[in-house]
Coordinates of C-alpha atoms and ligand atoms in Angstrom, one line a residue:
M766 CA -53.5 43.4 46.0
N767 CA -52.3 42.5 42.5
I768 CA -49.0 40.7 42.2
I769 CA -46.8 41.5 39.1
L770 CA -44.2 38.8 38.4
G771 CA -41.1 40.3 36.7
G772 CA -39.7 43.8 36.8
G773 CA -38.8 44.2 33.1
I774 CA -40.3 47.0 31.1
S775 CA -43.7 45.1 30.9
G776 CA -43.8 44.6 34.7
L777 CA -42.8 48.2 35.5
L778 CA -45.3 49.7 33.1
L779 CA -48.1 47.4 34.4
A780 CA -47.4 48.6 37.9
S781 CA -47.4 52.2 36.9
L782 CA -50.6 52.0 34.9
N783 CA -52.4 49.8 37.4
K784 CA -54.9 51.8 39.4
E785 CA -55.1 49.1 42.1
E786 CA -52.4 48.4 44.7
S787 CA -49.7 46.2 43.2
L788 CA -46.4 44.6 44.1
I789 CA -43.6 43.5 41.7
L790 CA -41.6 40.4 42.5
E791 CA -38.3 40.6 40.6
L792 CA -35.6 37.9 40.6
Q793 CA -32.6 40.2 39.7
H794 CA -31.2 43.0 41.8
E795 CA -31.5 45.3 38.9
V796 CA -34.9 46.2 37.4
G797 CA -35.5 46.6 33.6
G798 CA -35.3 42.9 32.5
L799 CA -33.3 42.6 29.3
F800 CA -32.9 46.4 29.3
A801 CA -31.3 46.4 32.8
T802 CA -27.9 48.1 32.7
E803 CA -24.5 47.3 34.2
E804 CA -21.3 49.3 34.3
I805 CA -18.6 48.0 32.0
S806 CA -15.4 50.1 31.7
G807 CA -17.1 53.1 33.3
T808 CA -20.1 53.1 30.9
N809 CA -23.6 51.9 31.6
I810 CA -24.5 49.2 29.1
S811 CA -27.8 47.4 28.8
I812 CA -27.9 43.6 28.4
I813 CA -29.4 43.9 24.9
P814 CA -29.2 46.9 22.5
P815 CA -32.2 49.2 22.6
I816 CA -32.7 49.3 18.8
V817 CA -36.2 50.2 17.6
S818 CA -37.9 50.9 14.2
N819 CA -40.1 53.7 15.6
P820 CA -38.8 55.9 18.4
N821 CA -42.1 57.5 19.3
F822 CA -43.7 54.7 21.3
M823 CA -43.1 56.3 24.7
E824 CA -42.7 59.9 26.0
G825 CA -39.3 61.2 26.9
L826 CA -37.1 59.0 24.7
K827 CA -33.8 60.4 23.5
Y828 CA -32.5 58.5 20.4
H829 CA -30.4 58.7 17.3
E830 CA -30.6 57.1 13.9
Y831 CA -28.9 53.7 13.6
N832 CA -28.5 52.7 10.0
P833 CA -26.0 49.8 10.3
R834 CA -23.6 48.7 7.6
I835 CA -24.4 45.0 7.5
I836 CA -22.0 42.2 6.5
Y837 CA -23.6 38.8 5.8
E838 CA -21.7 35.5 5.6
K839 CA -23.4 32.2 4.7
S840 CA -26.8 33.7 5.5
K841 CA -28.7 31.0 3.7
Y842 CA -27.8 28.6 6.6
L843 CA -28.7 31.2 9.3
K844 CA -32.2 29.9 10.1
D845 CA -31.1 26.3 10.5
K846 CA -28.2 27.4 12.6
I847 CA -30.4 29.3 15.1
C848 CA -33.8 27.6 15.1
K849 CA -34.8 24.9 12.6
E850 CA -38.3 24.6 14.1
C851 CA -39.2 28.3 14.3
E852 CA -41.7 29.6 11.7
T853 CA -40.3 33.1 11.8
F854 CA -37.4 35.0 13.3
P855 CA -38.0 37.8 15.9
S856 CA -38.2 41.3 14.3
W857 CA -35.3 42.3 16.6
L858 CA -33.0 40.1 14.5
D859 CA -33.9 42.1 11.4
F860 CA -31.5 45.1 11.0
A861 CA -32.5 46.2 7.5
G862 CA -34.3 49.5 7.1
K863 CA -34.3 52.6 9.2
K864 CA -33.5 52.0 12.9
F865 CA -33.1 54.1 16.0
W866 CA -30.9 53.5 19.1
I867 CA -32.5 54.8 22.3
D868 CA -29.9 56.6 24.4
N869 CA -31.7 57.1 27.6
F870 CA -33.6 53.9 28.2
S871 CA -31.9 53.3 31.6
E872 CA -33.3 56.7 32.7
I873 CA -36.8 55.7 31.6
I874 CA -36.5 52.5 33.6
S875 CA -35.2 54.2 36.6
N876 CA -38.0 56.8 36.6
L877 CA -40.6 54.1 36.1
S878 CA -39.3 52.1 39.1
K879 CA -39.4 55.1 41.4
G880 CA -43.2 55.1 41.8
V881 CA -43.8 51.3 42.2
K882 CA -43.4 48.7 44.9
I883 CA -40.7 46.1 44.1
I884 CA -39.2 43.4 46.1
N885 CA -36.2 41.4 45.1
E886 CA -37.9 38.0 45.6
Y887 CA -39.4 35.3 43.5
P888 CA -42.3 32.9 44.0
I889 CA -41.7 29.3 45.1
I890 CA -45.3 28.3 46.1
I891 CA -48.6 29.6 44.7
K892 CA -51.7 28.1 46.3
D893 CA -55.2 29.2 47.3
K894 CA -54.6 32.9 46.3
K895 CA -51.4 33.0 48.3
I896 CA -47.8 33.4 47.1
I897 CA -44.9 32.3 49.2
T898 CA -41.6 33.7 48.1
N899 CA -38.0 32.4 48.3
K900 CA -37.5 34.6 51.4
G901 CA -40.5 33.1 53.2
R902 CA -42.8 36.1 52.6
S903 CA -46.5 35.2 52.2
V904 CA -48.8 37.5 50.1
I905 CA -52.5 37.1 49.5
F906 CA -53.3 38.3 46.0
D907 CA -56.5 39.1 44.0
K908 CA -54.8 38.6 40.6
I909 CA -51.4 37.7 39.2
Y910 CA -50.1 39.7 36.2
N911 CA -47.4 37.5 34.8
T912 CA -44.4 38.7 32.8
I913 CA -42.0 35.9 33.7
S914 CA -41.7 32.6 31.9
R915 CA -45.2 31.2 31.5
K916 CA -43.7 27.7 31.5
E917 CA -42.1 28.3 34.9
L918 CA -45.2 29.8 36.4
L919 CA -47.4 26.9 35.1
K920 CA -45.0 24.4 36.8
L921 CA -45.4 26.3 40.1
V922 CA -49.2 25.9 40.0
G923 CA -49.0 22.3 38.9
Y924 CA -49.5 22.5 35.1
N925 CA -47.3 21.7 32.1
D926 CA -47.7 23.2 28.7
P927 CA -45.6 21.0 26.3
N928 CA -46.2 23.5 23.4
L929 CA -43.9 26.2 24.9
K930 CA -40.5 26.0 23.4
S931 CA -37.5 28.3 23.2
V932 CA -33.9 28.9 22.0
S933 CA -31.5 30.3 24.6
A934 CA -28.9 33.0 24.0
F935 CA -25.4 33.4 25.3
I936 CA -24.7 37.1 25.0
T937 CA -21.1 38.4 25.1
I938 CA -20.8 42.2 25.5
L939 CA -17.4 43.2 24.3
I940 CA -15.9 46.6 24.7
T941 CA -13.3 47.2 21.9
K942 CA -11.2 50.0 20.5
G943 CA -11.0 50.9 16.8
E944 CA -13.3 51.3 13.9
K945 CA -14.5 48.5 11.6
E946 CA -16.1 48.7 8.2
W947 CA -19.4 47.1 9.5
D948 CA -21.9 47.7 12.4
V949 CA -23.8 44.5 12.2
Y950 CA -22.1 41.2 11.3
I951 CA -24.3 38.1 10.6
N952 CA -22.8 34.6 10.1
G953 CA -24.8 31.5 9.2
D954 CA -21.8 29.1 9.4
T955 CA -22.6 26.4 11.9
G956 CA -18.9 26.0 12.7
I957 CA -18.8 29.5 14.2
V958 CA -20.5 29.7 17.6
F959 CA -22.0 33.2 17.2
S960 CA -24.5 34.4 14.6
H961 CA -24.9 38.1 15.2
I962 CA -22.6 41.0 16.3
I963 CA -24.2 44.4 16.8
R964 CA -21.9 47.3 17.5
K965 CA -22.0 51.0 18.3
N966 CA -19.6 53.7 19.2
I967 CA -19.8 54.7 22.9
E968 CA -17.0 57.3 23.0
D969 CA -14.1 58.5 20.9
D970 CA -12.6 55.3 19.5
I971 CA -14.4 52.9 21.9
F972 CA -17.3 50.6 20.8
V973 CA -19.8 48.2 22.5
N974 CA -20.3 44.9 20.6
Y975 CA -23.2 42.6 21.4
I976 CA -22.3 39.0 20.3
Y977 CA -25.2 36.6 20.1
S978 CA -24.6 32.8 20.3
F979 CA -27.9 31.0 20.3
F980 CA -28.1 27.4 21.7
T981 CA -30.7 24.8 22.7
S982 CA -28.7 22.2 24.6
R983 CA -25.1 22.9 25.6
L984 CA -24.1 26.4 26.9
P985 CA -21.5 27.8 24.5
D986 CA -18.0 28.3 26.0
I987 CA -16.6 31.8 26.2
K988 CA -13.3 30.5 24.9
K989 CA -15.0 29.3 21.7
V990 CA -16.5 32.8 21.3
F991 CA -13.0 34.3 21.5
S992 CA -11.4 31.7 19.3
D993 CA -14.1 32.2 16.7
L994 CA -13.6 36.0 16.8
K995 CA -10.0 35.4 16.0
R996 CA -10.7 32.8 13.3
T997 CA -13.1 35.2 11.5
H998 CA -10.5 38.0 11.9
L999 CA -13.2 40.2 13.4
F1000 CA -11.2 41.3 16.5
S1001 CA -7.6 40.9 17.5
R1002 CA -6.7 40.3 21.2
D1003 CA -5.3 43.8 21.7
E1004 CA -8.6 45.5 20.4
I1005 CA -10.6 43.9 23.3
L1006 CA -10.7 46.1 26.4
A1007 CA -13.4 44.3 28.6
Y1008 CA -16.2 41.8 28.3
R1009 CA -19.3 40.5 30.2
S1010 CA -21.5 37.5 29.4
H1011 CA -25.2 36.8 30.1
V1012 CA -27.3 33.8 29.5
I1013 CA -31.0 34.3 28.4
K1014 CA -32.7 31.0 28.9
D1015 CA -35.8 31.8 26.9
A1016 CA -34.6 34.2 24.1
I1017 CA -36.4 33.1 20.9
L1018 CA -39.8 31.8 21.8
Y1019 CA -42.0 29.5 19.7
G1020 CA -45.0 27.2 20.0
T1021 CA -48.6 28.3 20.8
P1022 CA -49.6 28.4 24.5
S1023 CA -52.5 25.9 25.3
V1024 CA -53.1 26.4 29.0
E1025 CA -54.9 29.5 30.4
L1026 CA -55.8 30.0 34.1
D1027 CA -58.4 32.5 35.3
F1028 CA -56.4 34.0 38.1
I1029 CA -53.3 34.7 35.9
K1030 CA -53.2 37.4 33.3
N1031 CA -50.2 36.8 31.0
C1032 CA -48.4 39.9 29.7
G1033 CA -44.9 40.8 28.3
R1034 CA -42.8 38.6 26.1
L1035 CA -42.5 35.6 28.5
G1036 CA -46.1 35.7 29.6
L1037 CA -47.5 36.0 26.1
W1038 CA -44.7 33.6 24.9
K1039 CA -44.2 35.9 21.8
N1040 CA -41.0 37.4 20.3
I1041 CA -42.3 40.9 20.8
S1042 CA -40.1 44.0 20.3
L1043 CA -39.8 46.7 22.9
E1044 CA -42.3 48.9 21.0
E1045 CA -44.8 46.0 20.9
A1046 CA -44.2 45.2 24.6
V1047 CA -45.0 48.8 25.6
Y1048 CA -48.1 48.8 23.3
L1049 CA -49.4 45.4 24.5
V1050 CA -49.0 46.2 28.3
R1051 CA -51.8 48.8 27.9
K1052 CA -54.1 46.1 26.6
C1053 CA -53.1 43.6 29.3
Ligands
FAD1340 C1 -31.5 38.5 22.7 C2 -32.6 39.5 22.6 C3 -32.4 40.7 21.9 C4 -33.4 41.7 21.8 N1 -33.2 42.8 21.1 C5 -34.2 43.7 21.0 C6 -34.0 45.0 20.3 O1 -32.9 45.3 19.8 N2 -35.0 45.8 20.1 C7 -36.3 45.5 20.6 O2 -37.2 46.3 20.5 N3 -36.5 44.4 21.3 C8 -35.5 43.5 21.5 N4 -35.7 42.3 22.2 C9 -37.1 42.1 22.8 C10 -37.2 42.8 24.1 O3 -36.2 42.4 25.0 C11 -38.6 42.6 24.8 O4 -39.6 43.1 24.0 C12 -38.7 43.3 26.1 O5 -37.6 43.1 26.9 C13 -39.9 42.8 26.8 O6 -39.9 43.2 28.2 P1 -40.5 42.2 29.3 O7 -40.6 43.0 30.5 O8 -41.8 41.6 28.8 O9 -39.5 41.0 29.4 P2 -38.0 40.8 30.1 O10 -37.3 42.1 29.7 O11 -37.5 39.5 29.7 O12 -38.3 40.9 31.7 C14 -38.8 39.8 32.4 C15 -38.4 40.0 33.9 O13 -38.8 38.9 34.7 C16 -37.8 38.6 35.6 N5 -38.0 37.2 36.1 C17 -37.7 36.1 35.4 N6 -38.0 35.0 36.2 C18 -38.5 35.5 37.4 C19 -39.0 34.9 38.5 N7 -39.1 33.5 38.7 N8 -39.4 35.7 39.6 C20 -39.4 37.0 39.5 N9 -38.9 37.7 38.4 C21 -38.5 36.9 37.3 C22 -36.5 38.8 34.9 O14 -35.4 39.0 35.8 C23 -36.8 40.1 34.1 O15 -36.5 41.3 34.8 C24 -34.7 41.4 22.4 C25 -34.9 40.2 23.0 C26 -33.9 39.2 23.2 C27 -34.1 38.0 23.9

């Protein structure tokens, strides 16, 4: 039996491509990882926007062109505001050029999850080819395919890789009414908690806005996000209809992994510890 840690797109594809018997261990109730959806104001919204540069990386995708009108403010400070130590920024923070928004990714995830075995548990002990989960289940495995944090997994098996570093993201999903003259807003001002807002029309006059506030030590306060939205005159209180927040502990990844173990095959963004895009994740799973 192969164990797949993580039921994001990488874990789900690994399980569906794997010829041998496999079992996915997923921490969250919903599968799909960062592309898992939740209902906000009656609409299914994913935790991050499914924006890609090439929409032909998987069969069955429905999509439309997303060519955002971008507003930049103090962009020369952006890199230092988000990550001084990073050599490059993830490609998913680059909104220039032709982009596509995938409309049916939740369907793709739901279809992928139908044919695979998933349990809503996570490993707490890994020893002698045996995994014990938080619910006391014990599973003997041949190999582990890892798509969860490589750092976390190494700790479980008694190793530490000091090279693995990351920046966290506090994501606020805002449902608003009313048009704006921009679709992507980028702000490098360190006095403003957020750096990126990505928005798209979801029905008539209603929009979803993804607000990214990156951080390394203190979790940003939602009140600060709202007061900065007011300060920058981006949204007034009566335009906001609903909101949700999510914390992504390891959002921007940097540092080169230095520890490899023969019974663990690292895949996905957190296993490879690379800022891969959705398209790259799908491509790399086939090589894993
Ligand atoms: C803020 C942000 C925005 C992004 N925007 C875009 C974009 O617009 N376009 C694009 O192409 N790419 C984007 N990406 C990249 C994209 O999210 C990844 O390429 C893709 O999600 C990789 O899927 P994955 O399955 O490898 O990882 P994830 O989606 O991170 O899945 C990992 C899974 O492991 C689970 N897990 C974690 N810990 C445990 C544990 N201990 N036990 C069991 N399960 C666990 C998690 O719950 C999750 O389901 C973005 C990434 C971030 C961080």
